[in-house]
Amino acid sequence: MENQKKVMLSGIKPTGDLTLGSYLGAIKNWAERAEQYDCYYFMADLHAITVRNDPATLRRRTLEQLAQYIACGLNPEKNTLFIQSHVHQHAELGWVLNCYAMFGELSRMTQFKDKSAKNADNINGGLFTYPCLMAADILLYQPDVVPVGDDQKQHVELARNIVQRFNGVYGDVFKMPEPYVPKVGARIMNLVDPKSKMSKSDDLDTGRVLVMDDPAVIMKQFKRAITDSDTEKCVRYDPENKPGVANLMQIYASVTGKSFEEIEKEFDGLGYGAFKPAVGEAVVECLRPIREETRRLLDDKGYLEGVYRAGAEKASYVANKTLRKVYKKVGFLSQ
Ligand code: TRP
């Protein structure tokens, strides 16, 4: 029955253009879930400002991201798509949860440590308490499942600790969320530095591929992808010793649906010279319809506005129910 569907929620920060990594690692798998789950997806613009952004760029990217989500197959009729800052309950619950997360546990977050090392001149409070806002994003919707990349699992764990602590004091207020890391395609690495994740914050010249990149650019990126330095020169899945090849195989597997074994057979005796452009071509064909649909949607601003307004309305309705409950529990006088 419609109302008994389980709830699922996820978000992505609009701090950069969508990479092939986030498409294969997350968004690609989101479309089909609408059949089974009541799905909420949002553009995490509140999270985006933990680092400095040009305001016009942030606005543009937020809208582009929405268009891309839809082009990636998220049907707005079947999913609730919204922009985080349009649903004020996120910031409000985020504040409350700040008071239920410990300095010690926030200090242990790997992402905080990494980010503060990278942005030594702007280690702001938001960067530190980011996981509390993320916990609020999640808990407002009482989801059963939260699909995230590997790097966000620790934040979902923290949200679980908050639930335990909060519910321990006030009773069953929040539902315990489960992180879910999709298997194939969960972690696409950088093409020239296969030890680090393909990130939207990587520079243009480094090994990342964007969903909106032109085919020629994509082909160039794959042709110069790092394979490995061993002498074997054969396409074999060995992430320990051949991380570059393993990453390309992972990408190829995700876009073609082939297994690693099938890929090994397909390129048996062919070497990397044939393998790299084949991966590039498969990626180009996979991204082409998405790029074209995104462009079409961006030319129809009125439609996109309609989508995010309706999304925010539905999301706030649900979020507000949780927030009112929380405000009552912690002792705020009702209005
Ligand atoms: N922190 C996530 C990221 O950097 C984005 C995010 C924000 C998110 N809030 C969330 C993901 C809630 C899942 C659920 O990718």
Tab-separated table of C-alpha atoms and ligand atoms in Angstrom:
chain	number	residue	atom	x	y	z
A	1	MET	CA	0.000	0.000	0.000
A	2	GLU	CA	1.152	3.501	-0.918
A	3	ASN	CA	1.381	4.732	2.671
A	4	GLN	CA	3.318	1.798	3.952
A	5	LYS	CA	6.337	2.261	1.737
A	6	LYS	CA	9.615	2.510	3.568
A	7	VAL	CA	11.294	5.892	3.553
A	8	MET	CA	14.662	6.652	2.012
A	9	LEU	CA	16.601	9.898	1.967
A	10	SER	CA	19.810	11.263	0.542
A	11	GLY	CA	21.470	14.543	-0.339
A	12	ILE	CA	24.395	15.942	-2.296
A	13	LYS	CA	26.158	19.227	-1.791
A	14	PRO	CA	25.899	21.539	-4.789
A	15	THR	CA	29.489	22.659	-4.328
A	16	GLY	CA	30.649	21.472	-7.706
A	17	ASP	CA	29.436	19.878	-10.856
A	18	LEU	CA	28.210	16.324	-10.707
A	19	THR	CA	31.012	13.843	-11.318
A	20	LEU	CA	30.863	10.484	-12.989
A	21	GLY	CA	31.796	9.183	-9.530
A	22	SER	CA	28.648	10.501	-7.865
A	23	TYR	CA	26.495	9.419	-10.784
A	24	LEU	CA	27.725	5.829	-10.737
A	25	GLY	CA	28.218	5.733	-6.991
A	26	ALA	CA	24.867	7.111	-6.000
A	27	ILE	CA	22.417	8.802	-8.323
A	28	LYS	CA	22.262	6.056	-10.946
A	29	ASN	CA	20.834	3.736	-8.334
A	30	TRP	CA	18.301	6.199	-7.030
A	31	ALA	CA	15.785	6.150	-9.885
A	32	GLU	CA	14.608	2.576	-9.514
A	33	ARG	CA	14.119	2.923	-5.766
A	34	ALA	CA	10.977	4.997	-6.132
A	35	GLU	CA	9.010	1.810	-6.752
A	36	GLN	CA	9.922	0.441	-3.363
A	37	TYR	CA	10.519	3.504	-1.258
A	38	ASP	CA	9.093	6.881	-0.492
A	39	CYS	CA	12.176	8.847	-1.560
A	40	TYR	CA	13.449	12.267	-0.509
A	41	TYR	CA	16.423	13.889	-2.246
A	42	PHE	CA	17.726	17.331	-1.615
A	43	MET	CA	20.392	19.768	-2.747
A	44	ALA	CA	22.393	20.357	0.432
A	45	ASP	CA	23.038	24.071	0.012
A	46	LEU	CA	23.226	24.670	3.777
A	47	HIS	CA	26.121	22.240	3.859
A	48	ALA	CA	27.760	23.908	0.889
A	49	ILE	CA	28.612	27.104	2.771
A	50	THR	CA	31.013	25.398	5.179
A	51	VAL	CA	33.507	26.405	2.516
A	52	ARG	CA	33.471	29.775	0.728
A	53	ASN	CA	31.394	29.970	-2.433
A	54	ASP	CA	30.640	32.594	-4.973
A	55	PRO	CA	26.878	33.214	-4.341
A	56	ALA	CA	25.896	33.330	-8.012
A	57	THR	CA	27.778	30.107	-8.653
A	58	LEU	CA	26.119	28.357	-5.723
A	59	ARG	CA	22.683	29.390	-7.004
A	60	ARG	CA	23.482	28.214	-10.520
A	61	ARG	CA	24.876	24.915	-9.324
A	62	THR	CA	21.903	24.235	-7.083
A	63	LEU	CA	19.539	24.585	-10.028
A	64	GLU	CA	21.830	22.648	-12.354
A	65	GLN	CA	22.034	19.873	-9.850
A	66	LEU	CA	18.283	19.626	-9.612
A	67	ALA	CA	18.076	19.469	-13.412
A	68	GLN	CA	20.749	16.786	-13.450
A	69	TYR	CA	18.983	14.667	-10.836
A	70	ILE	CA	15.849	14.726	-12.927
A	71	ALA	CA	17.841	13.951	-16.084
A	72	CYS	CA	19.476	11.054	-14.246
A	73	GLY	CA	16.054	9.505	-13.911
A	74	LEU	CA	14.597	10.907	-10.704
A	75	ASN	CA	11.016	11.516	-11.667
A	76	PRO	CA	9.643	14.459	-9.626
A	77	GLU	CA	6.212	12.848	-9.650
A	78	LYS	CA	7.586	9.815	-7.872
A	79	ASN	CA	10.281	11.378	-5.683
A	80	THR	CA	10.336	14.386	-3.399
A	81	LEU	CA	13.036	16.683	-4.761
A	82	PHE	CA	13.831	19.837	-2.857
A	83	ILE	CA	16.424	22.362	-1.841
A	84	GLN	CA	17.635	22.074	1.736
A	85	SER	CA	17.487	25.796	2.605
A	86	HIS	CA	13.832	25.941	1.482
A	87	VAL	CA	12.870	23.676	4.355
A	88	HIS	CA	13.830	25.688	7.435
A	89	GLN	CA	13.305	22.736	9.762
A	90	HIS	CA	16.726	21.396	8.739
A	91	ALA	CA	18.580	24.334	10.261
A	92	GLU	CA	16.298	24.330	13.302
A	93	LEU	CA	16.700	20.666	14.135
A	94	GLY	CA	20.392	20.985	13.284
A	95	TRP	CA	20.740	23.462	16.154
A	96	VAL	CA	18.977	21.183	18.610
A	97	LEU	CA	21.122	18.219	17.617
A	98	ASN	CA	24.267	20.301	18.111
A	99	CYS	CA	23.379	20.100	21.762
A	100	TYR	CA	23.186	16.315	21.637
A	101	ALA	CA	26.492	15.626	19.872
A	102	MET	CA	29.698	15.598	21.850
A	103	PHE	CA	32.798	17.613	21.092
A	104	GLY	CA	34.842	14.422	21.310
A	105	GLU	CA	32.804	12.504	18.786
A	106	LEU	CA	32.692	15.399	16.341
A	107	SER	CA	36.479	15.724	16.654
A	108	ARG	CA	36.864	12.125	15.534
A	109	MET	CA	35.128	12.629	12.187
A	110	THR	CA	37.611	11.818	9.417
A	111	GLN	CA	36.009	14.237	7.004
A	112	PHE	CA	36.440	17.090	9.467
A	113	LYS	CA	40.096	16.225	9.924
A	114	ASP	CA	40.663	16.029	6.169
A	115	LYS	CA	38.767	19.195	5.412
A	116	SER	CA	40.401	21.233	8.125
A	117	ALA	CA	43.791	20.126	6.854
A	118	LYS	CA	42.790	21.282	3.361
A	119	ASN	CA	41.175	24.565	4.438
A	120	ALA	CA	43.543	25.615	7.203
A	121	ASP	CA	42.544	29.279	6.778
A	122	ASN	CA	38.823	28.623	7.255
A	123	ILE	CA	38.229	25.956	9.885
A	124	ASN	CA	34.825	27.321	10.827
A	125	GLY	CA	32.288	26.029	13.323
A	126	GLY	CA	30.010	24.847	10.539
A	127	LEU	CA	32.665	22.504	9.243
A	128	PHE	CA	32.924	21.028	12.714
A	129	THR	CA	29.213	20.640	13.430
A	130	TYR	CA	28.313	19.632	9.864
A	131	PRO	CA	27.435	16.073	10.975
A	132	CYS	CA	24.731	17.480	13.296
A	133	LEU	CA	23.049	19.208	10.376
A	134	MET	CA	23.370	16.019	8.385
A	135	ALA	CA	21.801	14.107	11.281
A	136	ALA	CA	18.944	16.628	11.220
A	137	ASP	CA	18.535	16.168	7.442
A	138	ILE	CA	18.124	12.494	8.037
A	139	LEU	CA	16.100	12.335	11.238
A	140	LEU	CA	13.456	14.862	10.175
A	141	TYR	CA	12.087	12.330	7.691
A	142	GLN	CA	12.326	9.245	9.914
A	143	PRO	CA	13.890	7.268	7.056
A	144	ASP	CA	14.479	3.540	7.150
A	145	VAL	CA	17.444	3.697	4.818
A	146	VAL	CA	20.062	6.324	3.983
A	147	PRO	CA	22.107	5.552	0.876
A	148	VAL	CA	25.512	7.193	1.156
A	149	GLY	CA	29.024	6.937	-0.199
A	150	ASP	CA	31.607	5.171	1.875
A	151	ASP	CA	32.993	8.466	3.127
A	152	GLN	CA	29.651	9.445	4.683
A	153	LYS	CA	29.087	6.271	6.649
A	154	GLN	CA	30.793	7.686	9.700
A	155	HIS	CA	28.355	10.608	9.686
A	156	VAL	CA	25.386	8.263	9.591
A	157	GLU	CA	26.940	6.364	12.498
A	158	LEU	CA	27.088	9.644	14.391
A	159	ALA	CA	23.423	10.257	13.585
A	160	ARG	CA	22.716	6.835	15.072
A	161	ASN	CA	24.571	7.785	18.249
A	162	ILE	CA	22.501	10.949	18.467
A	163	VAL	CA	19.302	8.923	18.083
A	164	GLN	CA	20.339	6.631	20.877
A	165	ARG	CA	21.242	9.509	23.154
A	166	PHE	CA	18.138	11.562	22.359
A	167	ASN	CA	15.671	8.679	22.470
A	168	GLY	CA	17.360	7.520	25.675
A	169	VAL	CA	16.260	10.742	27.349
A	170	TYR	CA	12.932	11.475	25.631
A	171	GLY	CA	11.554	8.159	24.416
A	172	ASP	CA	11.019	7.033	20.840
A	173	VAL	CA	11.282	10.317	18.981
A	174	PHE	CA	13.588	9.370	16.109
A	175	LYS	CA	13.664	6.256	14.026
A	176	MET	CA	17.079	4.587	13.917
A	177	PRO	CA	18.442	5.135	10.376
A	178	GLU	CA	20.482	2.503	8.566
A	179	PRO	CA	23.309	3.531	6.270
A	180	TYR	CA	23.367	1.744	2.961
A	181	VAL	CA	26.446	1.744	0.751
A	182	PRO	CA	25.626	0.368	-2.698
A	183	LYS	CA	28.122	-2.280	-3.783
A	184	VAL	CA	29.061	-1.902	-7.453
A	185	GLY	CA	30.068	1.629	-8.244
A	186	ALA	CA	30.093	2.719	-4.636
A	187	ARG	CA	33.486	4.311	-4.791
A	188	ILE	CA	34.814	5.603	-8.073
A	189	MET	CA	38.351	6.860	-7.751
A	190	ASN	CA	40.210	9.666	-9.449
A	191	LEU	CA	41.577	8.617	-12.846
A	192	VAL	CA	45.083	9.908	-12.278
A	193	ASP	CA	45.212	9.346	-8.539
A	194	PRO	CA	43.317	6.075	-8.025
A	195	LYS	CA	44.006	6.148	-4.289
A	196	SER	CA	41.633	9.055	-3.755
A	197	LYS	CA	37.948	9.309	-4.492
A	198	MET	CA	36.842	11.103	-7.667
A	199	SER	CA	35.724	14.363	-6.206
A	200	LYS	CA	33.878	17.349	-7.560
A	201	SER	CA	36.376	19.555	-5.775
A	202	ASP	CA	39.239	18.123	-7.834
A	203	ASP	CA	40.731	20.523	-10.363
A	204	LEU	CA	39.780	20.320	-13.999
A	205	ASP	CA	43.189	19.061	-14.964
A	206	THR	CA	43.129	16.163	-12.601
A	207	GLY	CA	41.464	12.860	-13.248
A	208	ARG	CA	37.822	13.573	-12.796
A	209	VAL	CA	34.982	13.267	-15.275
A	210	LEU	CA	31.839	15.371	-15.097
A	211	VAL	CA	28.399	14.299	-16.202
A	212	MET	CA	28.205	17.479	-18.311
A	213	ASP	CA	31.633	17.090	-19.949
A	214	ASP	CA	31.792	16.969	-23.750
A	215	PRO	CA	32.566	13.549	-25.276
A	216	ALA	CA	35.978	14.752	-26.492
A	217	VAL	CA	36.956	15.805	-22.967
A	218	ILE	CA	35.773	12.503	-21.523
A	219	MET	CA	37.766	10.514	-24.070
A	220	LYS	CA	40.875	12.543	-23.313
A	221	GLN	CA	40.489	11.925	-19.576
A	222	PHE	CA	40.202	8.170	-20.061
A	223	LYS	CA	43.070	7.945	-22.525
A	224	ARG	CA	45.408	9.488	-19.996
A	225	ALA	CA	44.036	7.567	-17.011
A	226	ILE	CA	46.676	5.955	-14.814
A	227	THR	CA	46.684	2.193	-15.160
A	228	ASP	CA	49.580	0.794	-13.199
A	229	SER	CA	53.306	0.603	-13.198
A	230	ASP	CA	53.714	-3.172	-13.207
A	231	THR	CA	54.928	-4.972	-16.278
A	232	GLU	CA	51.969	-7.313	-16.604
A	233	LYS	CA	49.890	-4.867	-18.673
A	234	CYS	CA	46.805	-6.980	-18.487
A	235	VAL	CA	43.249	-6.124	-17.471
A	236	ARG	CA	42.828	-7.950	-14.202
A	237	TYR	CA	40.879	-6.976	-11.084
A	238	ASP	CA	43.424	-6.459	-8.332
A	239	PRO	CA	42.620	-3.307	-6.346
A	240	GLU	CA	45.634	-3.781	-4.051
A	241	ASN	CA	48.314	-3.912	-6.722
A	242	LYS	CA	46.516	-2.394	-9.694
A	243	PRO	CA	44.250	0.314	-8.261
A	244	GLY	CA	44.080	2.284	-11.521
A	245	VAL	CA	42.986	-0.723	-13.558
A	246	ALA	CA	40.563	-1.829	-10.848
A	247	ASN	CA	38.988	1.618	-10.900
A	248	LEU	CA	38.570	1.580	-14.685
A	249	MET	CA	37.056	-1.894	-14.424
A	250	GLN	CA	34.692	-0.675	-11.744
A	251	ILE	CA	33.586	2.183	-13.980
A	252	TYR	CA	33.181	-0.093	-16.993
A	253	ALA	CA	31.242	-2.622	-14.897
A	254	SER	CA	28.914	0.104	-13.638
A	255	VAL	CA	28.109	1.574	-17.040
A	256	THR	CA	27.819	-1.706	-18.969
A	257	GLY	CA	26.516	-4.050	-16.267
A	258	LYS	CA	29.286	-6.531	-17.085
A	259	SER	CA	31.027	-8.520	-14.368
A	260	PHE	CA	34.765	-8.244	-13.676
A	261	GLU	CA	35.240	-11.725	-15.116
A	262	GLU	CA	33.507	-10.792	-18.344
A	263	ILE	CA	35.643	-7.680	-18.608
A	264	GLU	CA	38.846	-9.644	-18.043
A	265	LYS	CA	37.830	-11.994	-20.855
A	266	GLU	CA	36.801	-9.196	-23.186
A	267	PHE	CA	40.225	-7.538	-22.951
A	268	ASP	CA	42.292	-10.660	-22.627
A	269	GLY	CA	45.512	-10.112	-24.559
A	270	LEU	CA	44.497	-6.595	-25.650
A	271	GLY	CA	46.320	-4.473	-23.090
A	272	TYR	CA	45.500	-1.012	-21.802
A	273	GLY	CA	45.703	0.694	-25.192
A	274	ALA	CA	42.388	-0.908	-26.135
A	275	PHE	CA	40.868	-0.949	-22.674
A	276	LYS	CA	41.087	2.747	-21.800
A	277	PRO	CA	39.270	4.140	-24.885
A	278	ALA	CA	36.664	1.378	-24.576
A	279	VAL	CA	35.867	2.559	-21.052
A	280	GLY	CA	35.805	6.155	-22.319
A	281	GLU	CA	33.354	5.335	-25.090
A	282	ALA	CA	31.069	3.407	-22.771
A	283	VAL	CA	31.038	6.384	-20.390
A	284	VAL	CA	30.325	8.858	-23.214
A	285	GLU	CA	27.322	6.837	-24.364
A	286	CYS	CA	26.050	6.431	-20.827
A	287	LEU	CA	26.222	10.177	-20.123
A	288	ARG	CA	24.991	11.506	-23.473
A	289	PRO	CA	21.227	11.315	-22.818
A	290	ILE	CA	21.694	12.786	-19.351
A	291	ARG	CA	23.645	15.748	-20.665
A	292	GLU	CA	21.085	16.474	-23.359
A	293	GLU	CA	18.116	16.222	-21.001
A	294	THR	CA	19.831	18.441	-18.416
A	295	ARG	CA	20.328	21.167	-21.031
A	296	ARG	CA	16.693	20.926	-22.068
A	297	LEU	CA	15.478	21.239	-18.466
A	298	LEU	CA	17.725	24.206	-17.741
A	299	ASP	CA	15.993	26.025	-20.585
A	300	ASP	CA	12.703	25.513	-18.757
A	301	LYS	CA	13.231	27.381	-15.484
A	302	GLY	CA	9.507	27.565	-14.800
A	303	TYR	CA	9.264	23.819	-14.736
A	304	LEU	CA	12.217	23.472	-12.351
A	305	GLU	CA	10.714	26.099	-10.046
A	306	GLY	CA	7.491	24.132	-9.948
A	307	VAL	CA	9.404	20.992	-9.023
A	308	TYR	CA	11.368	22.465	-6.123
A	309	ARG	CA	8.415	24.388	-4.729
A	310	ALA	CA	6.219	21.317	-4.669
A	311	GLY	CA	9.117	19.314	-3.205
A	312	ALA	CA	9.721	21.811	-0.398
A	313	GLU	CA	6.029	21.909	0.430
A	314	LYS	CA	5.823	18.161	0.806
A	315	ALA	CA	9.133	17.922	2.664
A	316	SER	CA	8.246	20.685	5.151
A	317	TYR	CA	4.999	18.994	5.983
A	318	VAL	CA	6.823	15.845	7.063
A	319	ALA	CA	9.801	17.666	8.596
A	320	ASN	CA	7.562	19.911	10.622
A	321	LYS	CA	5.837	17.020	12.312
A	322	THR	CA	9.169	15.733	13.600
A	323	LEU	CA	10.428	19.166	14.586
A	324	ARG	CA	7.261	19.975	16.599
A	325	LYS	CA	7.655	16.720	18.470
A	326	VAL	CA	11.297	17.487	19.243
A	327	TYR	CA	10.528	21.054	20.383
A	328	LYS	CA	7.874	19.742	22.711
A	329	LYS	CA	10.134	17.021	24.111
A	330	VAL	CA	13.037	19.343	24.860
A	331	GLY	CA	10.743	21.775	26.646
A	332	PHE	CA	10.024	24.661	24.244
A	333	LEU	CA	6.756	26.440	24.881
A	334	SER	CA	4.404	25.873	21.962
A	335	GLN	CA	3.342	28.872	19.893
B	1	TRP	N1	27.286	15.011	3.597
B	1	TRP	C1	26.877	14.461	2.339
B	1	TRP	C2	28.031	14.545	1.344
B	1	TRP	O1	28.965	15.291	1.566
B	1	TRP	C3	25.661	15.171	1.789
B	1	TRP	C4	24.533	15.083	2.729
B	1	TRP	C5	24.064	16.090	3.494
B	1	TRP	C6	23.735	13.949	3.004
B	1	TRP	N2	23.026	15.658	4.241
B	1	TRP	C7	22.797	14.349	3.976
B	1	TRP	C8	23.722	12.639	2.554
B	1	TRP	C9	21.864	13.458	4.499
B	1	TRP	C10	22.787	11.747	3.080
B	1	TRP	C11	21.868	12.154	4.045
B	1	TRP	O2	27.995	13.855	0.353
